[in-house]
Amino acid sequence: MLELHSINSYYGGSHILHDINLKIKKGAIFSVLGRNGVGKSTLLKTLVGLTSSTEGKLLLNDEDLSRQPTFARARAGIGYVPQGREIIPDFSVRENILMGCFADPKSKPVIPDLVSELFPYLMENLGRAGGLLSGGQQQQLAIARAIATNPQILLLDEPTEGIQPNIVEQIEECILTLNKELGLTIILVEQNVRFAQRVSDQFLILDNGRVVAAGMGKTLTDELVQKHLTI
């Protein structure tokens, strides 16, 4: 479904990602792991076209998106939930969700039924300002906004970081529902290695912007985690 061929990515003059090659199967949960500052978030930003420059080829369903701007990648089916959520605090919950609909100019600004099923709290508080929600609720809002783009593939950058445990469990269940029941392909940057081991169909581990390990989820062993992820 998604292929990267010899991807190099830069912020200004800084070379962050080096010769990344990967293939992600349709319907997979693909986990991106690594210590802090090794390029995990940059990989997701590269996929949505948010770095200064990129070399190499990016294919989604055989469509070459390598030189396409961010809005075109969203229209092609790439949804993105950034680290830190980046909801608009002065917009209402409804307005934040409906922003996602503008990824497709042919779609109507309507909250998807799926959002109602996954996040009943948001539906009960559509008029509330996004900035008044808790961190976990804002994360749910960011995911709801991404769902409203009608994505084929969803990028999640540390979706459970800094969130209260009861909401973490809800978000993890949401990820599994989106993938297992709806068939949505998910690329997940995650610090919770146990969760990644449990749900990943595929994975890669980055170190200093390079892939140091990759494979099927069942090969993400404790020994590999100990070697590449412990401090």
CSV table of C-alpha atoms in Angstrom, one decimal:
chain,number,residue,atom,x,y,z
A,1,MET,CA,0.0,0.0,0.0
A,2,LEU,CA,2.7,2.5,1.0
A,3,GLU,CA,6.3,2.3,-0.2
A,4,LEU,CA,9.3,4.4,0.5
A,5,HIS,CA,12.4,4.1,-1.7
A,6,SER,CA,15.7,5.7,-0.6
A,7,ILE,CA,14.0,8.5,1.3
A,8,ASN,CA,16.3,11.2,2.7
A,9,SER,CA,14.7,14.1,4.6
A,10,TYR,CA,16.0,17.4,5.8
A,11,TYR,CA,15.2,20.3,8.1
A,12,GLY,CA,17.1,23.2,6.5
A,13,GLY,CA,20.7,22.0,6.1
A,14,SER,CA,20.3,19.2,8.7
A,15,HIS,CA,20.1,15.7,7.2
A,16,ILE,CA,17.7,13.8,9.5
A,17,LEU,CA,16.5,10.6,7.7
A,18,HIS,CA,19.0,8.6,5.7
A,19,ASP,CA,18.0,6.2,2.9
A,20,ILE,CA,14.8,4.9,4.4
A,21,ASN,CA,13.2,2.0,2.5
A,22,LEU,CA,10.0,0.3,3.6
A,23,LYS,CA,6.8,-1.3,2.4
A,24,ILE,CA,3.7,-1.2,4.5
A,25,LYS,CA,0.9,-3.7,3.7
A,26,LYS,CA,-2.7,-2.6,3.4
A,27,GLY,CA,-4.5,-3.0,6.7
A,28,ALA,CA,-1.4,-3.3,8.8
A,29,ILE,CA,-0.5,-1.7,12.1
A,30,PHE,CA,3.1,-0.5,11.4
A,31,SER,CA,5.0,0.7,14.5
A,32,VAL,CA,7.9,3.1,14.4
A,33,LEU,CA,10.2,2.7,17.4
A,34,GLY,CA,13.4,4.3,18.7
A,35,ARG,CA,14.9,6.4,21.4
A,36,ASN,CA,14.1,10.1,21.6
A,37,GLY,CA,15.4,12.3,18.8
A,38,VAL,CA,16.2,9.6,16.3
A,39,GLY,CA,13.8,10.7,13.6
A,40,LYS,CA,10.5,9.0,14.3
A,41,SER,CA,8.4,12.2,14.1
A,42,THR,CA,10.4,13.3,11.1
A,43,LEU,CA,9.4,10.1,9.3
A,44,LEU,CA,5.7,10.9,9.8
A,45,LYS,CA,6.2,14.5,8.8
A,46,THR,CA,8.1,13.3,5.7
A,47,LEU,CA,5.1,11.2,4.7
A,48,VAL,CA,2.8,14.2,4.9
A,49,GLY,CA,5.3,16.7,3.3
A,50,LEU,CA,6.1,18.8,6.3
A,51,THR,CA,10.0,18.7,6.2
A,52,SER,CA,12.1,21.3,4.4
A,53,SER,CA,13.1,19.0,1.6
A,54,THR,CA,13.0,15.3,0.7
A,55,GLU,CA,14.8,13.0,-1.7
A,56,GLY,CA,13.6,9.6,-2.9
A,57,LYS,CA,10.2,8.2,-3.8
A,58,LEU,CA,7.0,7.9,-1.9
A,59,LEU,CA,4.2,5.7,-3.3
A,60,LEU,CA,0.7,5.3,-2.0
A,61,ASN,CA,-1.3,2.7,-3.9
A,62,ASP,CA,1.2,3.1,-6.7
A,63,GLU,CA,0.6,6.8,-6.9
A,64,ASP,CA,3.8,8.8,-6.7
A,65,LEU,CA,3.3,11.5,-4.0
A,66,SER,CA,7.0,12.4,-3.7
A,67,ARG,CA,6.6,15.9,-5.0
A,68,GLN,CA,3.1,16.5,-3.9
A,69,PRO,CA,2.2,19.2,-1.3
A,70,THR,CA,0.7,18.4,2.0
A,71,PHE,CA,-2.9,19.1,1.0
A,72,ALA,CA,-2.6,16.7,-2.0
A,73,ARG,CA,-1.3,13.9,0.2
A,74,ALA,CA,-4.3,14.5,2.5
A,75,ARG,CA,-6.6,14.2,-0.5
A,76,ALA,CA,-4.8,11.0,-1.5
A,77,GLY,CA,-5.8,9.5,1.8
A,78,ILE,CA,-3.0,10.2,4.3
A,79,GLY,CA,-4.5,11.3,7.7
A,80,TYR,CA,-2.1,12.7,10.4
A,81,VAL,CA,-2.4,13.1,14.2
A,82,PRO,CA,0.7,15.1,15.2
A,83,GLN,CA,2.6,14.9,18.5
A,84,GLY,CA,1.1,17.4,20.8
A,85,ARG,CA,-2.3,17.1,19.0
A,86,GLU,CA,-2.3,20.7,17.6
A,87,ILE,CA,-6.0,21.2,17.9
A,88,ILE,CA,-7.2,24.8,17.7
A,89,PRO,CA,-8.1,25.8,21.3
A,90,ASP,CA,-10.5,28.6,20.5
A,91,PHE,CA,-12.5,26.5,18.0
A,92,SER,CA,-15.3,24.4,19.3
A,93,VAL,CA,-15.1,20.6,19.3
A,94,ARG,CA,-17.4,20.6,16.2
A,95,GLU,CA,-15.3,23.1,14.4
A,96,ASN,CA,-12.1,21.2,15.1
A,97,ILE,CA,-13.6,18.0,13.7
A,98,LEU,CA,-15.1,19.6,10.7
A,99,MET,CA,-11.7,21.0,9.7
A,100,GLY,CA,-10.8,17.5,8.6
A,101,CYS,CA,-13.5,17.6,6.0
A,102,PHE,CA,-11.7,20.2,4.0
A,103,ALA,CA,-9.0,17.7,3.1
A,104,ASP,CA,-11.5,16.6,0.4
A,105,PRO,CA,-13.2,19.5,-1.4
A,106,LYS,CA,-15.9,17.2,-2.7
A,107,SER,CA,-17.0,16.1,0.8
A,108,LYS,CA,-19.7,17.7,2.9
A,109,PRO,CA,-18.7,19.2,6.3
A,110,VAL,CA,-20.4,16.5,8.3
A,111,ILE,CA,-19.1,14.7,11.4
A,112,PRO,CA,-18.6,11.1,10.4
A,113,ASP,CA,-20.8,8.5,12.1
A,114,LEU,CA,-17.6,6.7,13.2
A,115,VAL,CA,-16.7,9.7,15.4
A,116,SER,CA,-20.0,9.3,17.2
A,117,GLU,CA,-19.3,5.6,17.8
A,118,LEU,CA,-15.7,6.0,19.0
A,119,PHE,CA,-15.9,9.3,21.0
A,120,PRO,CA,-19.3,9.8,22.6
A,121,TYR,CA,-17.9,12.4,25.0
A,122,LEU,CA,-17.0,14.6,22.1
A,123,MET,CA,-20.5,14.3,20.6
A,124,GLU,CA,-21.9,15.4,23.9
A,125,ASN,CA,-19.7,18.5,24.0
A,126,LEU,CA,-19.6,19.7,20.4
A,127,GLY,CA,-20.1,23.3,21.4
A,128,ARG,CA,-17.3,23.3,24.0
A,129,ALA,CA,-14.0,25.0,23.1
A,130,GLY,CA,-11.2,22.5,22.3
A,131,GLY,CA,-8.8,24.3,24.7
A,132,LEU,CA,-11.1,23.4,27.7
A,133,LEU,CA,-10.7,19.7,27.1
A,134,SER,CA,-8.3,17.5,29.1
A,135,GLY,CA,-5.1,16.3,27.3
A,136,GLY,CA,-6.7,12.9,26.7
A,137,GLN,CA,-9.9,14.4,25.3
A,138,GLN,CA,-7.9,16.7,23.0
A,139,GLN,CA,-6.1,13.6,21.7
A,140,GLN,CA,-9.5,12.0,21.0
A,141,LEU,CA,-10.4,15.3,19.2
A,142,ALA,CA,-7.2,15.2,17.1
A,143,ILE,CA,-8.0,11.6,16.1
A,144,ALA,CA,-11.6,12.5,15.3
A,145,ARG,CA,-10.4,15.4,13.1
A,146,ALA,CA,-8.1,13.0,11.2
A,147,ILE,CA,-10.9,10.5,10.7
A,148,ALA,CA,-13.0,13.3,9.2
A,149,THR,CA,-10.4,13.5,6.3
A,150,ASN,CA,-11.6,10.0,5.3
A,151,PRO,CA,-8.1,8.5,5.3
A,152,GLN,CA,-6.8,5.3,3.8
A,153,ILE,CA,-3.8,5.4,6.1
A,154,LEU,CA,-3.6,7.1,9.5
A,155,LEU,CA,-0.4,8.4,11.0
A,156,LEU,CA,-0.3,8.6,14.8
A,157,ASP,CA,2.6,10.3,16.6
A,158,GLU,CA,2.8,9.1,20.2
A,159,PRO,CA,-1.0,9.2,20.7
A,160,THR,CA,-0.8,8.1,24.4
A,161,GLU,CA,2.0,10.5,25.5
A,162,GLY,CA,1.2,12.4,28.7
A,163,ILE,CA,-2.3,11.1,28.9
A,164,GLN,CA,-4.2,9.8,31.9
A,165,PRO,CA,-4.2,6.0,32.1
A,166,ASN,CA,-8.0,5.5,31.6
A,167,ILE,CA,-7.9,7.6,28.4
A,168,VAL,CA,-4.8,5.7,27.2
A,169,GLU,CA,-6.8,2.5,27.3
A,170,GLN,CA,-9.6,4.1,25.3
A,171,ILE,CA,-7.2,5.4,22.7
A,172,GLU,CA,-5.5,2.0,22.4
A,173,GLU,CA,-8.9,0.4,21.9
A,174,CYS,CA,-9.8,3.0,19.3
A,175,ILE,CA,-6.6,2.2,17.4
A,176,LEU,CA,-7.5,-1.5,17.3
A,177,THR,CA,-11.0,-0.7,16.3
A,178,LEU,CA,-9.9,1.5,13.4
A,179,ASN,CA,-7.5,-1.2,12.2
A,180,LYS,CA,-9.1,-4.6,13.0
A,181,GLU,CA,-12.8,-3.8,12.4
A,182,LEU,CA,-12.5,-1.1,9.7
A,183,GLY,CA,-9.3,-2.2,8.0
A,184,LEU,CA,-7.6,1.2,8.3
A,185,THR,CA,-3.8,1.0,7.8
A,186,ILE,CA,-2.0,2.7,10.7
A,187,ILE,CA,1.5,4.0,11.2
A,188,LEU,CA,2.1,4.4,14.9
A,189,VAL,CA,5.0,6.1,16.6
A,190,GLU,CA,4.8,4.7,20.1
A,191,GLN,CA,6.9,4.7,23.3
A,192,ASN,CA,4.8,2.0,24.9
A,193,VAL,CA,6.8,-0.9,23.5
A,194,ARG,CA,4.6,-3.6,25.1
A,195,PHE,CA,1.6,-2.2,23.2
A,196,ALA,CA,3.6,-2.1,20.0
A,197,GLN,CA,4.7,-5.7,20.5
A,198,ARG,CA,1.1,-6.8,21.1
A,199,VAL,CA,-0.5,-5.1,18.1
A,200,SER,CA,2.1,-4.6,15.4
A,201,ASP,CA,1.9,-6.4,12.1
A,202,GLN,CA,5.1,-4.7,11.0
A,203,PHE,CA,7.7,-2.5,12.7
A,204,LEU,CA,11.0,-0.6,12.2
A,205,ILE,CA,13.4,0.8,14.7
A,206,LEU,CA,15.3,4.0,14.0
A,207,ASP,CA,18.6,5.2,15.3
A,208,ASN,CA,20.2,8.4,14.2
A,209,GLY,CA,17.8,8.6,11.3
A,210,ARG,CA,18.7,5.1,10.0
A,211,VAL,CA,16.7,1.9,10.1
A,212,VAL,CA,18.6,-0.5,12.4
A,213,ALA,CA,15.9,-3.2,12.6
A,214,ALA,CA,12.7,-4.0,10.8
A,215,GLY,CA,10.4,-6.9,10.2
A,216,MET,CA,7.1,-8.6,11.0
A,217,GLY,CA,5.5,-7.9,14.4
A,218,LYS,CA,6.3,-11.3,15.8
A,219,THR,CA,10.0,-10.7,15.4
A,220,LEU,CA,9.9,-7.6,17.7
A,221,THR,CA,11.4,-9.6,20.5
A,222,ASP,CA,12.5,-8.5,24.0
A,223,GLU,CA,16.1,-9.1,22.9
A,224,LEU,CA,15.7,-6.6,20.0
A,225,VAL,CA,14.0,-4.1,22.3
A,226,GLN,CA,16.9,-4.5,24.8
A,227,LYS,CA,19.5,-4.0,22.1
A,228,HIS,CA,18.0,-0.9,20.4
A,229,LEU,CA,15.6,0.8,22.8
A,230,THR,CA,16.9,0.7,26.3
A,231,ILE,CA,19.0,3.5,27.7
